[in-house]
């Protein structure tokens, strides 16, 4: 029940105008009416890593789990750091690089990919709830065409930036 109270506050937090998605054949299941978080055990939301929270959500929706990939994490963290250091909030950095460019620069050869951005959230669970509440961001969380992820976070307070990169690699 505490999540239903927190949800209106989440709507005031920053999220990008839409997820940046390069999914070849993503299946969108739509935004859940219960936001998906209430069904997760409280200890998962408060104590587990983001991967556990994300996979708990995906499991509750019948979607296969994703695994951590250090290269995707590198792309996500570098973008979060860059947004804080250069004071912007966008999928495209001031040099014109987008999420695909950042993913490929790590040596990852994506077949499908996507990136979610958020700002001002104080925890992994808060960032996830913000993305769940946005149809385009939620589409990436539900994508069955991705099987790996990386998460970056930088800054603090109003300047906190969250970057979730999800992808699958070509064979």
PDB file of N, CA and C in Angstrom, residues 7-68:
ATOM      1  N   UNK A   7       3.315   6.865  -5.520  1.00  0.00           N
ATOM      2  CA  UNK A   7       3.214   6.990  -6.969  1.00  0.00           C
ATOM      3  C   UNK A   7       2.910   8.418  -7.421  1.00  0.00           C
ATOM      4  N   UNK A   8       1.971   9.166  -6.803  1.00  0.00           N
ATOM      5  CA  UNK A   8       1.766  10.546  -7.270  1.00  0.00           C
ATOM      6  C   UNK A   8       3.034  11.393  -7.156  1.00  0.00           C
ATOM      7  N   UNK A   9       3.818  11.172  -6.133  1.00  0.00           N
ATOM      8  CA  UNK A   9       5.067  11.920  -5.986  1.00  0.00           C
ATOM      9  C   UNK A   9       6.036  11.557  -7.101  1.00  0.00           C
ATOM     10  N   UNK A  10       6.027  10.326  -7.545  1.00  0.00           N
ATOM     11  CA  UNK A  10       6.930   9.899  -8.607  1.00  0.00           C
ATOM     12  C   UNK A  10       6.619  10.619  -9.911  1.00  0.00           C
ATOM     13  N   UNK A  11       5.366  10.957 -10.125  1.00  0.00           N
ATOM     14  CA  UNK A  11       4.989  11.599 -11.369  1.00  0.00           C
ATOM     15  C   UNK A  11       5.625  12.983 -11.503  1.00  0.00           C
ATOM     16  N   UNK A  12       5.984  13.591 -10.380  1.00  0.00           N
ATOM     17  CA  UNK A  12       6.613  14.908 -10.417  1.00  0.00           C
ATOM     18  C   UNK A  12       8.106  14.818 -10.684  1.00  0.00           C
ATOM     19  N   UNK A  13       8.664  13.636 -10.598  1.00  0.00           N
ATOM     20  CA  UNK A  13      10.084  13.466 -10.830  1.00  0.00           C
ATOM     21  C   UNK A  13      10.374  13.421 -12.315  1.00  0.00           C
ATOM     22  N   UNK A  14      11.591  13.698 -12.663  1.00  0.00           N
ATOM     23  CA  UNK A  14      11.977  13.786 -14.059  1.00  0.00           C
ATOM     24  C   UNK A  14      12.154  12.424 -14.694  1.00  0.00           C
ATOM     25  N   UNK A  15      11.643  12.282 -15.867  1.00  0.00           N
ATOM     26  CA  UNK A  15      11.945  11.157 -16.744  1.00  0.00           C
ATOM     27  C   UNK A  15      12.020  11.760 -18.133  1.00  0.00           C
ATOM     28  N   UNK A  16      12.783  11.120 -18.983  1.00  0.00           N
ATOM     29  CA  UNK A  16      12.897  11.678 -20.325  1.00  0.00           C
ATOM     30  C   UNK A  16      11.545  11.615 -21.020  1.00  0.00           C
ATOM     31  N   UNK A  17      11.395  12.347 -22.087  1.00  0.00           N
ATOM     32  CA  UNK A  17      10.138  12.414 -22.808  1.00  0.00           C
ATOM     33  C   UNK A  17       9.709  11.081 -23.374  1.00  0.00           C
ATOM     34  N   UNK A  18      10.603  10.140 -23.432  1.00  0.00           N
ATOM     35  CA  UNK A  18      10.292   8.807 -23.904  1.00  0.00           C
ATOM     36  C   UNK A  18      11.548   7.980 -23.882  1.00  0.00           C
ATOM     37  N   UNK A  19      11.382   6.699 -23.815  1.00  0.00           N
ATOM     38  CA  UNK A  19      12.536   5.823 -23.853  1.00  0.00           C
ATOM     39  C   UNK A  19      13.128   5.872 -25.252  1.00  0.00           C
ATOM     40  N   UNK A  20      14.408   5.741 -25.306  1.00  0.00           N
ATOM     41  CA  UNK A  20      15.056   5.643 -26.604  1.00  0.00           C
ATOM     42  C   UNK A  20      15.200   4.158 -26.884  1.00  0.00           C
ATOM     43  N   UNK A  21      14.504   3.676 -27.877  1.00  0.00           N
ATOM     44  CA  UNK A  21      14.435   2.238 -28.098  1.00  0.00           C
ATOM     45  C   UNK A  21      14.839   1.888 -29.515  1.00  0.00           C
ATOM     46  N   UNK A  22      15.700   0.886 -29.635  1.00  0.00           N
ATOM     47  CA  UNK A  22      16.098   0.356 -30.925  1.00  0.00           C
ATOM     48  C   UNK A  22      15.786  -1.118 -30.965  1.00  0.00           C
ATOM     49  N   UNK A  23      14.560  -1.460 -30.659  1.00  0.00           N
ATOM     50  CA  UNK A  23      14.166  -2.861 -30.589  1.00  0.00           C
ATOM     51  C   UNK A  23      13.644  -3.304 -31.945  1.00  0.00           C
ATOM     52  N   UNK A  24      14.189  -4.400 -32.421  1.00  0.00           N
ATOM     53  CA  UNK A  24      13.794  -4.894 -33.727  1.00  0.00           C
ATOM     54  C   UNK A  24      12.349  -5.380 -33.756  1.00  0.00           C
ATOM     55  N   UNK A  25      11.945  -6.105 -32.720  1.00  0.00           N
ATOM     56  CA  UNK A  25      10.601  -6.682 -32.729  1.00  0.00           C
ATOM     57  C   UNK A  25      10.046  -6.771 -31.316  1.00  0.00           C
ATOM     58  N   UNK A  26      10.179  -5.692 -30.548  1.00  0.00           N
ATOM     59  CA  UNK A  26       9.738  -5.678 -29.158  1.00  0.00           C
ATOM     60  C   UNK A  26       8.243  -5.912 -29.046  1.00  0.00           C
ATOM     61  N   UNK A  27       7.872  -6.617 -27.999  1.00  0.00           N
ATOM     62  CA  UNK A  27       6.472  -6.836 -27.696  1.00  0.00           C
ATOM     63  C   UNK A  27       6.138  -5.953 -26.508  1.00  0.00           C
ATOM     64  N   UNK A  28       5.213  -5.061 -26.684  1.00  0.00           N
ATOM     65  CA  UNK A  28       4.800  -4.187 -25.593  1.00  0.00           C
ATOM     66  C   UNK A  28       3.581  -4.791 -24.926  1.00  0.00           C
ATOM     67  N   UNK A  29       3.687  -4.975 -23.623  1.00  0.00           N
ATOM     68  CA  UNK A  29       2.562  -5.529 -22.882  1.00  0.00           C
ATOM     69  C   UNK A  29       1.732  -4.434 -22.220  1.00  0.00           C
ATOM     70  N   UNK A  30       2.156  -3.196 -22.342  1.00  0.00           N
ATOM     71  CA  UNK A  30       1.393  -2.091 -21.774  1.00  0.00           C
ATOM     72  C   UNK A  30       1.693  -1.878 -20.306  1.00  0.00           C
ATOM     73  N   UNK A  31       1.290  -0.746 -19.784  1.00  0.00           N
ATOM     74  CA  UNK A  31       1.531  -0.414 -18.383  1.00  0.00           C
ATOM     75  C   UNK A  31       0.603  -1.230 -17.501  1.00  0.00           C
ATOM     76  N   UNK A  32       1.134  -1.788 -16.435  1.00  0.00           N
ATOM     77  CA  UNK A  32       0.311  -2.604 -15.544  1.00  0.00           C
ATOM     78  C   UNK A  32      -0.587  -1.705 -14.700  1.00  0.00           C
ATOM     79  N   UNK A  33      -1.782  -2.182 -14.396  1.00  0.00           N
ATOM     80  CA  UNK A  33      -2.696  -1.375 -13.600  1.00  0.00           C
ATOM     81  C   UNK A  33      -2.220  -1.246 -12.161  1.00  0.00           C
ATOM     82  N   UNK A  34      -1.444  -2.193 -11.660  1.00  0.00           N
ATOM     83  CA  UNK A  34      -0.959  -2.136 -10.284  1.00  0.00           C
ATOM     84  C   UNK A  34       0.495  -1.703 -10.206  1.00  0.00           C
ATOM     85  N   UNK A  35       1.077  -1.271 -11.295  1.00  0.00           N
ATOM     86  CA  UNK A  35       2.445  -0.782 -11.380  1.00  0.00           C
ATOM     87  C   UNK A  35       3.485  -1.869 -11.147  1.00  0.00           C
ATOM     88  N   UNK A  36       3.092  -3.083 -10.849  1.00  0.00           N
ATOM     89  CA  UNK A  36       4.008  -4.202 -10.739  1.00  0.00           C
ATOM     90  C   UNK A  36       4.804  -4.286  -9.464  1.00  0.00           C
ATOM     91  N   UNK A  37       4.993  -3.194  -8.742  1.00  0.00           N
ATOM     92  CA  UNK A  37       5.866  -3.187  -7.576  1.00  0.00           C
ATOM     93  C   UNK A  37       5.211  -3.807  -6.350  1.00  0.00           C
ATOM     94  N   UNK A  38       3.908  -3.612  -6.163  1.00  0.00           N
ATOM     95  CA  UNK A  38       3.252  -4.133  -4.959  1.00  0.00           C
ATOM     96  C   UNK A  38       3.411  -5.643  -4.818  1.00  0.00           C
ATOM     97  N   UNK A  39       3.561  -6.329  -5.933  1.00  0.00           N
ATOM     98  CA  UNK A  39       3.640  -7.777  -5.911  1.00  0.00           C
ATOM     99  C   UNK A  39       5.024  -8.289  -5.498  1.00  0.00           C
ATOM    100  N   UNK A  40       6.008  -7.404  -5.446  1.00  0.00           N
ATOM    101  CA  UNK A  40       7.353  -7.822  -5.052  1.00  0.00           C
ATOM    102  C   UNK A  40       7.484  -7.783  -3.545  1.00  0.00           C
ATOM    103  N   UNK A  41       8.214  -8.738  -2.958  1.00  0.00           N
ATOM    104  CA  UNK A  41       8.449  -8.686  -1.515  1.00  0.00           C
ATOM    105  C   UNK A  41       9.186  -7.397  -1.147  1.00  0.00           C
ATOM    106  N   UNK A  42       8.852  -6.838   0.011  1.00  0.00           N
ATOM    107  CA  UNK A  42       9.457  -5.582   0.443  1.00  0.00           C
ATOM    108  C   UNK A  42      10.973  -5.689   0.500  1.00  0.00           C
ATOM    109  N   UNK A  43      11.518  -6.822   0.949  1.00  0.00           N
ATOM    110  CA  UNK A  43      12.975  -6.943   1.041  1.00  0.00           C
ATOM    111  C   UNK A  43      13.629  -6.845  -0.331  1.00  0.00           C
ATOM    112  N   UNK A  44      12.955  -7.280  -1.397  1.00  0.00           N
ATOM    113  CA  UNK A  44      13.526  -7.145  -2.740  1.00  0.00           C
ATOM    114  C   UNK A  44      13.622  -5.681  -3.127  1.00  0.00           C
ATOM    115  N   UNK A  45      12.598  -4.899  -2.841  1.00  0.00           N
ATOM    116  CA  UNK A  45      12.593  -3.495  -3.209  1.00  0.00           C
ATOM    117  C   UNK A  45      13.626  -2.729  -2.403  1.00  0.00           C
ATOM    118  N   UNK A  46      13.751  -2.997  -1.134  1.00  0.00           N
ATOM    119  CA  UNK A  46      14.620  -2.203  -0.268  1.00  0.00           C
ATOM    120  C   UNK A  46      16.055  -2.683  -0.229  1.00  0.00           C
ATOM    121  N   UNK A  47      16.324  -3.961  -0.406  1.00  0.00           N
ATOM    122  CA  UNK A  47      17.667  -4.485  -0.150  1.00  0.00           C
ATOM    123  C   UNK A  47      18.374  -5.111  -1.347  1.00  0.00           C
ATOM    124  N   UNK A  48      17.662  -5.518  -2.342  1.00  0.00           N
ATOM    125  CA  UNK A  48      18.280  -6.265  -3.444  1.00  0.00           C
ATOM    126  C   UNK A  48      18.870  -5.324  -4.479  1.00  0.00           C
ATOM    127  N   UNK A  49      19.716  -5.858  -5.317  1.00  0.00           N
ATOM    128  CA  UNK A  49      20.285  -5.068  -6.412  1.00  0.00           C
ATOM    129  C   UNK A  49      19.205  -4.752  -7.438  1.00  0.00           C
ATOM    130  N   UNK A  50      19.485  -3.784  -8.294  1.00  0.00           N
ATOM    131  CA  UNK A  50      18.525  -3.410  -9.323  1.00  0.00           C
ATOM    132  C   UNK A  50      18.143  -4.611 -10.190  1.00  0.00           C
ATOM    133  N   UNK A  51      19.095  -5.461 -10.517  1.00  0.00           N
ATOM    134  CA  UNK A  51      18.795  -6.639 -11.337  1.00  0.00           C
ATOM    135  C   UNK A  51      17.744  -7.522 -10.700  1.00  0.00           C
ATOM    136  N   UNK A  52      17.820  -7.690  -9.386  1.00  0.00           N
ATOM    137  CA  UNK A  52      16.814  -8.485  -8.691  1.00  0.00           C
ATOM    138  C   UNK A  52      15.451  -7.824  -8.749  1.00  0.00           C
ATOM    139  N   UNK A  53      15.432  -6.512  -8.581  1.00  0.00           N
ATOM    140  CA  UNK A  53      14.164  -5.786  -8.640  1.00  0.00           C
ATOM    141  C   UNK A  53      13.580  -5.879 -10.051  1.00  0.00           C
ATOM    142  N   UNK A  54      14.416  -5.603 -11.044  1.00  0.00           N
ATOM    143  CA  UNK A  54      13.963  -5.652 -12.440  1.00  0.00           C
ATOM    144  C   UNK A  54      13.481  -7.047 -12.800  1.00  0.00           C
ATOM    145  N   UNK A  55      14.239  -8.072 -12.416  1.00  0.00           N
ATOM    146  CA  UNK A  55      13.832  -9.431 -12.755  1.00  0.00           C
ATOM    147  C   UNK A  55      12.617  -9.889 -11.962  1.00  0.00           C
ATOM    148  N   UNK A  56      12.443  -9.373 -10.749  1.00  0.00           N
ATOM    149  CA  UNK A  56      11.215  -9.654 -10.007  1.00  0.00           C
ATOM    150  C   UNK A  56      10.007  -9.105 -10.736  1.00  0.00           C
ATOM    151  N   UNK A  57      10.154  -7.902 -11.265  1.00  0.00           N
ATOM    152  CA  UNK A  57       9.084  -7.293 -12.050  1.00  0.00           C
ATOM    153  C   UNK A  57       8.813  -8.107 -13.312  1.00  0.00           C
ATOM    154  N   UNK A  58       9.883  -8.422 -14.042  1.00  0.00           N
ATOM    155  CA  UNK A  58       9.718  -9.181 -15.288  1.00  0.00           C
ATOM    156  C   UNK A  58       9.086 -10.545 -15.007  1.00  0.00           C
ATOM    157  N   UNK A  59       9.515 -11.214 -13.934  1.00  0.00           N
ATOM    158  CA  UNK A  59       8.962 -12.512 -13.577  1.00  0.00           C
ATOM    159  C   UNK A  59       7.473 -12.400 -13.250  1.00  0.00           C
ATOM    160  N   UNK A  60       7.099 -11.336 -12.520  1.00  0.00           N
ATOM    161  CA  UNK A  60       5.682 -11.163 -12.176  1.00  0.00           C
ATOM    162  C   UNK A  60       4.816 -10.951 -13.409  1.00  0.00           C
ATOM    163  N   UNK A  61       5.435 -10.557 -14.512  1.00  0.00           N
ATOM    164  CA  UNK A  61       4.719 -10.328 -15.765  1.00  0.00           C
ATOM    165  C   UNK A  61       4.916 -11.474 -16.757  1.00  0.00           C
ATOM    166  N   UNK A  62       5.626 -12.526 -16.337  1.00  0.00           N
ATOM    167  CA  UNK A  62       5.846 -13.664 -17.215  1.00  0.00           C
ATOM    168  C   UNK A  62       6.868 -13.416 -18.302  1.00  0.00           C
ATOM    169  N   UNK A  63       7.792 -12.487 -18.068  1.00  0.00           N
ATOM    170  CA  UNK A  63       8.810 -12.127 -19.050  1.00  0.00           C
ATOM    171  C   UNK A  63      10.143 -12.713 -18.603  1.00  0.00           C
ATOM    172  N   UNK A  64      10.929 -13.301 -19.500  1.00  0.00           N
ATOM    173  CA  UNK A  64      12.216 -13.878 -19.112  1.00  0.00           C
ATOM    174  C   UNK A  64      13.147 -12.854 -18.442  1.00  0.00           C
ATOM    175  N   UNK A  65      13.941 -13.349 -17.519  1.00  0.00           N
ATOM    176  CA  UNK A  65      14.897 -12.518 -16.784  1.00  0.00           C
ATOM    177  C   UNK A  65      15.987 -11.986 -17.712  1.00  0.00           C
ATOM    178  N   UNK A  66      16.609 -10.895 -17.283  1.00  0.00           N
ATOM    179  CA  UNK A  66      17.777 -10.332 -17.959  1.00  0.00           C
ATOM    180  C   UNK A  66      18.980 -10.512 -17.039  1.00  0.00           C
ATOM    181  N   UNK A  67      20.160 -10.556 -17.638  1.00  0.00           N
ATOM    182  CA  UNK A  67      21.382 -10.702 -16.855  1.00  0.00           C
ATOM    183  C   UNK A  67      22.242  -9.447 -16.991  1.00  0.00           C
ATOM    184  N   UNK A  68      23.056  -9.230 -15.992  1.00  0.00           N
ATOM    185  CA  UNK A  68      23.962  -8.092 -15.968  1.00  0.00           C
ATOM    186  C   UNK A  68      25.054  -8.265 -17.019  1.00  0.00           C
TER     187      UNK A  68
END
